[in-house]
Structure formats: C-alpha cells, structure tokens
Tab-separated table of C-alpha atoms and ligand atoms in Angstrom:
chain	number	residue	atom	x	y	z
Q	650	MET	CA	94.654	-152.757	-34.473
Q	651	GLN	CA	95.730	-150.031	-36.868
Q	652	LEU	CA	96.919	-151.136	-40.307
Q	653	GLN	CA	99.448	-148.317	-40.437
Q	654	MET	CA	101.106	-149.587	-37.236
Q	655	GLN	CA	101.598	-153.174	-38.473
Q	656	THR	CA	104.341	-154.801	-40.491
Q	657	TRP	CA	103.407	-156.701	-43.649
Q	658	ALA	CA	104.110	-159.957	-41.842
Q	659	GLU	CA	101.684	-159.020	-39.071
Q	660	VAL	CA	98.970	-158.279	-41.647
Q	661	GLU	CA	99.687	-161.635	-43.265
Q	662	ARG	CA	99.194	-163.370	-39.909
Q	663	TYR	CA	95.971	-161.401	-39.243
Q	664	LEU	CA	94.549	-162.609	-42.554
Q	665	GLU	CA	95.056	-166.240	-41.532
Q	666	THR	CA	92.209	-165.870	-39.031
Q	667	SER	CA	90.270	-162.746	-40.010
Q	668	THR	CA	89.341	-160.988	-43.242
Q	669	ILE	CA	87.400	-157.990	-41.991
Q	670	ALA	CA	88.585	-154.386	-42.004
Q	671	ILE	CA	87.112	-151.296	-40.407
Q	672	MET	CA	87.196	-148.302	-42.744
Q	673	PRO	CA	86.943	-144.885	-41.076
Q	674	ILE	CA	85.542	-142.249	-43.434
Q	675	GLY	CA	84.807	-138.608	-42.720
Q	676	SER	CA	85.004	-135.143	-44.149
Q	677	THR	CA	87.032	-131.947	-43.915
Q	678	GLU	CA	84.478	-129.156	-43.722
Q	679	GLN	CA	83.292	-126.214	-41.670
Q	680	HIS	CA	81.463	-127.135	-38.468
Q	681	GLY	CA	79.865	-123.875	-37.420
Q	682	PRO	CA	81.185	-121.190	-35.079
Q	683	ASN	CA	83.039	-123.439	-32.595
Q	684	GLY	CA	83.377	-126.838	-34.351
Q	685	LEU	CA	86.660	-128.034	-35.843
Q	686	ILE	CA	86.987	-128.474	-39.618
Q	687	GLY	CA	88.293	-131.989	-39.019
Q	688	THR	CA	85.320	-133.027	-36.862
Q	689	ASP	CA	83.875	-135.745	-39.113
Q	690	ALA	CA	87.181	-137.378	-40.043
Q	691	LEU	CA	88.668	-137.181	-36.541
Q	692	SER	CA	85.546	-138.534	-34.823
Q	693	ALA	CA	85.205	-141.427	-37.274
Q	694	GLU	CA	88.889	-142.269	-36.905
Q	695	ALA	CA	88.918	-142.179	-33.100
Q	696	ILE	CA	85.748	-144.271	-32.855
Q	697	ALA	CA	87.096	-146.728	-35.442
Q	698	LEU	CA	90.392	-147.127	-33.590
Q	699	ALA	CA	88.629	-147.725	-30.274
Q	700	VAL	CA	86.250	-150.236	-31.901
Q	701	GLY	CA	89.244	-151.943	-33.526
Q	702	GLU	CA	90.935	-152.130	-30.138
Q	703	ALA	CA	87.823	-153.624	-28.494
Q	704	THR	CA	87.256	-156.221	-31.218
Q	705	ASP	CA	90.781	-157.005	-32.497
Q	706	ILE	CA	89.748	-155.923	-35.972
Q	707	MET	CA	92.136	-154.194	-38.369
Q	708	VAL	CA	91.461	-150.502	-38.965
Q	709	ALA	CA	92.420	-149.118	-42.383
Q	710	PRO	CA	93.664	-145.563	-42.992
Q	711	THR	CA	90.939	-142.912	-42.734
Q	712	ILE	CA	89.392	-141.408	-45.847
Q	713	ALA	CA	89.519	-137.884	-44.443
Q	714	VAL	CA	88.072	-135.786	-47.275
Q	715	GLY	CA	84.540	-136.581	-48.364
Q	716	MET	CA	81.569	-135.165	-50.218
Q	717	ALA	CA	81.194	-131.655	-48.852
Q	718	GLN	CA	80.507	-129.424	-51.854
Q	719	HIS	CA	77.721	-127.685	-49.936
Q	720	HIS	CA	80.215	-126.468	-47.319
Q	721	MET	CA	82.613	-124.903	-49.816
Q	722	ALA	CA	81.411	-121.333	-49.212
Q	723	PHE	CA	83.157	-121.548	-45.826
Q	724	LYS	CA	86.958	-121.226	-45.701
Q	725	GLY	CA	88.971	-124.385	-45.123
Q	726	SER	CA	86.336	-126.819	-46.337
Q	727	MET	CA	87.476	-129.407	-48.867
Q	728	THR	CA	85.487	-131.779	-51.055
Q	729	LEU	CA	85.850	-134.685	-53.403
Q	730	ARG	CA	83.493	-134.800	-56.349
Q	731	PRO	CA	81.079	-137.720	-55.861
Q	732	ALA	CA	82.624	-139.531	-58.853
Q	733	THR	CA	86.127	-139.093	-57.385
Q	734	MET	CA	85.002	-140.309	-53.983
Q	735	ILE	CA	83.421	-143.417	-55.517
Q	736	GLN	CA	86.781	-144.185	-57.111
Q	737	VAL	CA	88.728	-143.518	-53.912
Q	738	ILE	CA	86.471	-145.870	-51.927
Q	739	GLY	CA	86.744	-148.467	-54.690
Q	740	ASP	CA	90.546	-148.282	-54.705
Q	741	TYR	CA	90.772	-148.551	-50.900
Q	742	VAL	CA	88.537	-151.635	-50.976
Q	743	ASP	CA	90.240	-153.205	-54.010
Q	744	SER	CA	93.699	-152.712	-52.479
Q	745	LEU	CA	92.739	-154.551	-49.318
Q	746	ALA	CA	90.665	-157.156	-51.194
Q	747	HIS	CA	93.765	-157.877	-53.245
Q	748	HIS	CA	95.389	-159.146	-50.026
Q	749	GLY	CA	92.384	-161.201	-48.945
Q	750	PHE	CA	90.173	-158.845	-46.954
Q	751	ASP	CA	86.557	-159.474	-47.943
Q	752	ARG	CA	84.407	-157.552	-45.446
Q	753	PHE	CA	84.533	-153.792	-45.095
Q	754	TYR	CA	82.779	-151.999	-42.274
Q	755	PHE	CA	82.726	-148.266	-42.934
Q	756	ILE	CA	82.406	-146.071	-39.837
Q	757	ASN	CA	81.226	-142.765	-41.241
Q	758	GLY	CA	81.384	-139.344	-39.597
Q	759	HIS	CA	79.491	-137.268	-42.182
Q	760	GLY	CA	75.857	-137.621	-43.254
Q	761	GLY	CA	76.629	-135.916	-46.576
Q	762	ASN	CA	78.850	-138.892	-47.487
Q	763	SER	CA	76.130	-141.515	-47.185
Q	764	ALA	CA	74.646	-141.447	-50.696
Q	765	THR	CA	78.085	-141.477	-52.312
Q	766	ILE	CA	79.345	-144.312	-50.086
Q	767	GLU	CA	76.293	-146.410	-50.974
Q	768	ALA	CA	76.865	-145.624	-54.663
Q	769	ALA	CA	80.501	-146.718	-54.267
Q	770	PHE	CA	79.355	-150.034	-52.769
Q	771	GLN	CA	77.108	-150.610	-55.787
Q	772	GLU	CA	80.007	-149.852	-58.170
Q	773	ILE	CA	82.137	-152.398	-56.289
Q	774	TYR	CA	79.419	-155.046	-56.403
Q	775	THR	CA	78.681	-154.304	-60.065
Q	776	ALA	CA	82.343	-154.817	-60.973
Q	777	HIS	CA	82.158	-158.276	-59.387
Q	778	THR	CA	78.773	-159.127	-60.886
Q	779	LEU	CA	79.768	-158.110	-64.409
Q	780	GLY	CA	83.179	-159.692	-64.101
Q	781	SER	CA	85.191	-156.571	-64.835
Q	782	HIS	CA	87.743	-157.894	-62.345
Q	783	GLY	CA	88.219	-160.891	-64.629
Q	784	GLY	CA	85.576	-162.840	-62.734
Q	785	ASN	CA	88.065	-164.729	-60.584
Q	786	GLU	CA	88.118	-162.516	-57.490
Q	787	PRO	CA	86.278	-163.475	-54.321
Q	788	SER	CA	83.206	-161.427	-53.460
Q	789	VAL	CA	83.445	-158.612	-50.979
Q	790	ARG	CA	80.812	-157.170	-48.695
Q	791	CYS	CA	80.607	-153.591	-47.529
Q	792	ARG	CA	78.537	-151.993	-44.833
Q	793	LEU	CA	77.955	-148.365	-43.903
Q	794	ARG	CA	77.471	-147.270	-40.304
Q	795	ASN	CA	76.965	-143.622	-39.361
Q	796	TRP	CA	78.387	-143.428	-35.841
Q	797	TRP	CA	75.656	-141.162	-34.428
Q	798	GLN	CA	72.725	-143.278	-35.589
Q	799	GLY	CA	72.483	-146.345	-33.359
Q	800	PRO	CA	69.304	-146.882	-31.320
Q	801	LYS	CA	71.089	-146.486	-27.983
Q	802	MET	CA	72.935	-143.441	-29.287
Q	803	GLY	CA	69.673	-141.875	-30.433
Q	804	ALA	CA	68.256	-142.280	-26.934
Q	805	LEU	CA	71.391	-140.842	-25.328
Q	806	ILE	CA	71.459	-137.787	-27.595
Q	807	LYS	CA	67.755	-137.187	-26.955
Q	808	GLU	CA	68.299	-137.452	-23.213
Q	809	PHE	CA	71.324	-135.127	-23.182
Q	810	PHE	CA	70.392	-132.493	-25.726
Q	811	GLY	CA	66.665	-132.884	-26.497
Q	812	ASP	CA	65.839	-131.254	-29.818
Q	813	LYS	CA	68.803	-128.869	-29.599
Q	814	ASP	CA	71.330	-131.316	-31.117
Q	815	GLY	CA	70.488	-130.301	-34.696
Q	816	MET	CA	71.610	-131.648	-38.076
Q	817	HIS	CA	75.036	-130.140	-38.643
Q	818	ALA	CA	77.697	-128.976	-36.206
Q	819	THR	CA	75.628	-130.890	-33.677
Q	820	ILE	CA	76.177	-130.583	-29.936
Q	821	SER	CA	77.057	-134.270	-29.852
Q	822	GLU	CA	79.814	-134.153	-32.473
Q	823	VAL	CA	81.303	-130.915	-31.149
Q	824	SER	CA	81.276	-132.500	-27.663
Q	825	VAL	CA	83.043	-135.635	-28.933
Q	826	LEU	CA	85.827	-133.508	-30.409
Q	827	GLN	CA	86.114	-131.545	-27.149
Q	828	HIS	CA	86.555	-134.844	-25.334
Q	829	LEU	CA	89.138	-136.137	-27.833
Q	830	PHE	CA	91.097	-132.902	-28.243
Q	831	PRO	CA	90.595	-130.712	-25.150
Q	832	GLU	CA	93.556	-128.587	-26.218
Q	833	HIS	CA	91.538	-127.457	-29.254
Q	834	ILE	CA	88.328	-126.393	-27.505
Q	835	LYS	CA	87.344	-123.035	-28.970
Q	836	SER	CA	86.024	-120.218	-26.843
Q	837	VAL	CA	82.318	-119.981	-27.533
Q	838	PRO	CA	81.346	-117.065	-29.738
Q	839	ASP	CA	77.977	-115.425	-29.144
Q	840	MET	CA	75.950	-117.427	-31.633
Q	841	GLY	CA	72.361	-117.430	-30.330
Q	842	PRO	CA	69.765	-119.827	-31.707
Q	843	PRO	CA	70.298	-121.348	-35.182
Q	844	GLU	CA	68.583	-120.128	-38.337
Q	845	PRO	CA	65.184	-121.801	-38.698
Q	846	PHE	CA	65.262	-124.673	-41.184
Q	847	ARG	CA	63.188	-123.601	-44.181
Q	848	SER	CA	64.220	-125.959	-46.957
Q	849	ARG	CA	67.019	-128.238	-48.093
Q	850	TRP	CA	70.066	-126.706	-49.700
Q	851	SER	CA	71.588	-127.287	-53.117
Q	852	ASP	CA	75.009	-125.821	-53.883
Q	853	ALA	CA	77.485	-124.071	-51.586
Q	854	ALA	CA	76.144	-120.548	-52.134
Q	855	ASP	CA	72.608	-121.721	-51.413
Q	856	TYR	CA	73.774	-123.457	-48.219
Q	857	ARG	CA	75.571	-120.360	-46.963
Q	858	ALA	CA	72.548	-118.169	-47.707
Q	859	LYS	CA	70.321	-120.512	-45.707
Q	860	PHE	CA	72.738	-121.248	-42.849
Q	861	PRO	CA	75.004	-118.176	-42.570
Q	862	ASP	CA	77.126	-119.353	-39.619
Q	863	GLY	CA	77.388	-122.925	-40.901
Q	864	ARG	CA	75.259	-124.864	-38.426
Q	865	ILE	CA	71.920	-126.472	-39.157
Q	866	GLY	CA	69.482	-126.439	-36.262
Q	867	SER	CA	72.118	-126.982	-33.595
Q	868	HIS	CA	73.126	-125.266	-30.358
Q	869	PRO	CA	76.804	-126.268	-30.198
Q	870	TYR	CA	77.647	-123.668	-27.526
Q	871	LEU	CA	76.142	-126.296	-25.175
Q	872	ALA	CA	78.898	-128.804	-26.042
Q	873	THR	CA	81.054	-130.136	-23.196
Q	874	PRO	CA	83.921	-132.632	-23.125
Q	875	GLU	CA	82.096	-134.563	-20.381
Q	876	ALA	CA	79.061	-135.143	-22.605
Q	877	GLY	CA	81.472	-135.910	-25.448
Q	878	LYS	CA	83.066	-138.726	-23.463
Q	879	GLN	CA	79.687	-140.367	-22.879
Q	880	VAL	CA	78.655	-140.001	-26.531
Q	881	PHE	CA	82.023	-141.390	-27.652
Q	882	ASP	CA	81.893	-144.341	-25.251
Q	883	MET	CA	78.333	-145.158	-26.359
Q	884	ALA	CA	79.319	-145.066	-30.039
Q	885	VAL	CA	82.253	-147.391	-29.409
Q	886	ALA	CA	80.228	-149.855	-27.319
Q	887	GLU	CA	77.276	-149.957	-29.694
Q	888	ILE	CA	79.360	-150.244	-32.869
Q	889	ALA	CA	81.775	-152.811	-31.386
Q	890	GLU	CA	78.828	-155.091	-30.737
Q	891	GLU	CA	77.513	-154.640	-34.266
Q	892	VAL	CA	80.837	-155.104	-36.004
Q	893	ALA	CA	81.537	-158.292	-34.055
Q	894	ALA	CA	78.205	-159.662	-35.309
Q	895	TYR	CA	78.985	-158.500	-38.852
Q	896	ALA	CA	82.331	-160.315	-38.756
Q	897	LYS	CA	80.446	-163.580	-38.201
Q	898	ASP	CA	77.529	-162.807	-40.558
M	255	NI	NI1	79.928	-133.378	-38.801
C-alpha cells in the first residue's frame, strides 16, 4: 500500500484500523565500478513496497538522499548534512503523525545513515518529552531496520558470497539491483580484488584515497540477478514478519 497511490479518503479509512507507516530511506551515492548510484534508495524502496504489499501497511515516500558526505569525491553522489537529514526525517514523521500515524518503521538501505537516523529519532522523542509540540500530541515510536542485517539474511549472504560480500558496493546489494532493474545491469569492468581495509575513513578525500574505485572489501563483479532475487525475497520475508510484530507491539 503506497501512500502516493492513495486518495486522502483512502488514507483516512486506513487510519481507522491502523496507525503504522513504513518509511523507506536510502542514499544517492557511488556504488563502485558496476553499482548504480541509486542502489540504497531503490533497494530500500522496493523492499518497503513489497513488505507493505505483504502486510497491508502504508508505505510513505522514500527519503532518497541520505548522509553520504564520504562518497562526495565520486561524481553523482549527493548528501544531506546530518543536521539537515535529522530535520527531514523529523518533518516526514511529524507530517504523518499530524494525521494520526504513531509508529514509523524505517527500512534503511545505507549503513552510513544509521547514526543520523537514530539521532533523528532522539530529536523526535525529545520534542515530545520536553513538550515543544505543545505537550498535547500523542507519542510516536520509530524503529530502524537495515534491510541486509537480519539473522536469516546474514546466513544467506554468508552462504552465497562467503567473505567476499564486503562493506560497500556489496555483492548482495548490487545483485538486488540487477534483479530489480535488469535493463540497467552494467558490463563488468576489470576490477580485481578490492583495496585491503586499513582504517576507517573520515572525509570524502580520505575515503577516495583509501578506496580508489569506491568499493570497500567487496567483489561486486560476482553479482547476479538470480542471487539478487533470493536476497530480495529473504529481506522481504524476514522484514514482513518483524514489521507485523512491531505493529502489534
Ligand atoms: Ni549501498
């Protein structure tokens, strides 16, 4: 159930029996030699829509640009400042809370977003606690779920890709995009093994110096749409179960 495909009257009827929304959130950033710049936003959105379909839960519009300052030395990457992103998340939640939604399940496609999303949740809760909403608004609850991190998903990724999946521009996410958008599969450039991981990065120039082709520890030339379908289906099944429990929690 996609919010953008409803009428206002349909949303009003939904709220008579349910007050939970799924919030897809991703990033627009380089994904190595053969990964799409939209990978994190498009994967989160597709998984969110399929979970929404399976659970009859409303899916809000995707927050498609996230916290990606460290990718900015690669063309096409975009970022929000953390402070901006906290405000964007707050305004998305407040808009829907204004209509009566009170539970927000964020399906995230980008690990670099996590700290900022959690900070945004604390800003939202603090506004309620300190009464800066006037103290008369119902409480809201927010939860963050990175789609690649469930226990079953971890086992599947291990089984399929061993230790070759990596940390960024992973085989699993590139495969998911190949499954979702086969018309945009890129021919595989000769990329060889990834740079060895020496230390964490700081700003964009530091990231590019450490990871010159954009990936971290991954072998995304091994991506296939067939593996992507299985990863995608596992994410949807595992998250649908969790979100259904969260709706009743
Ligand atoms: Ni990604």
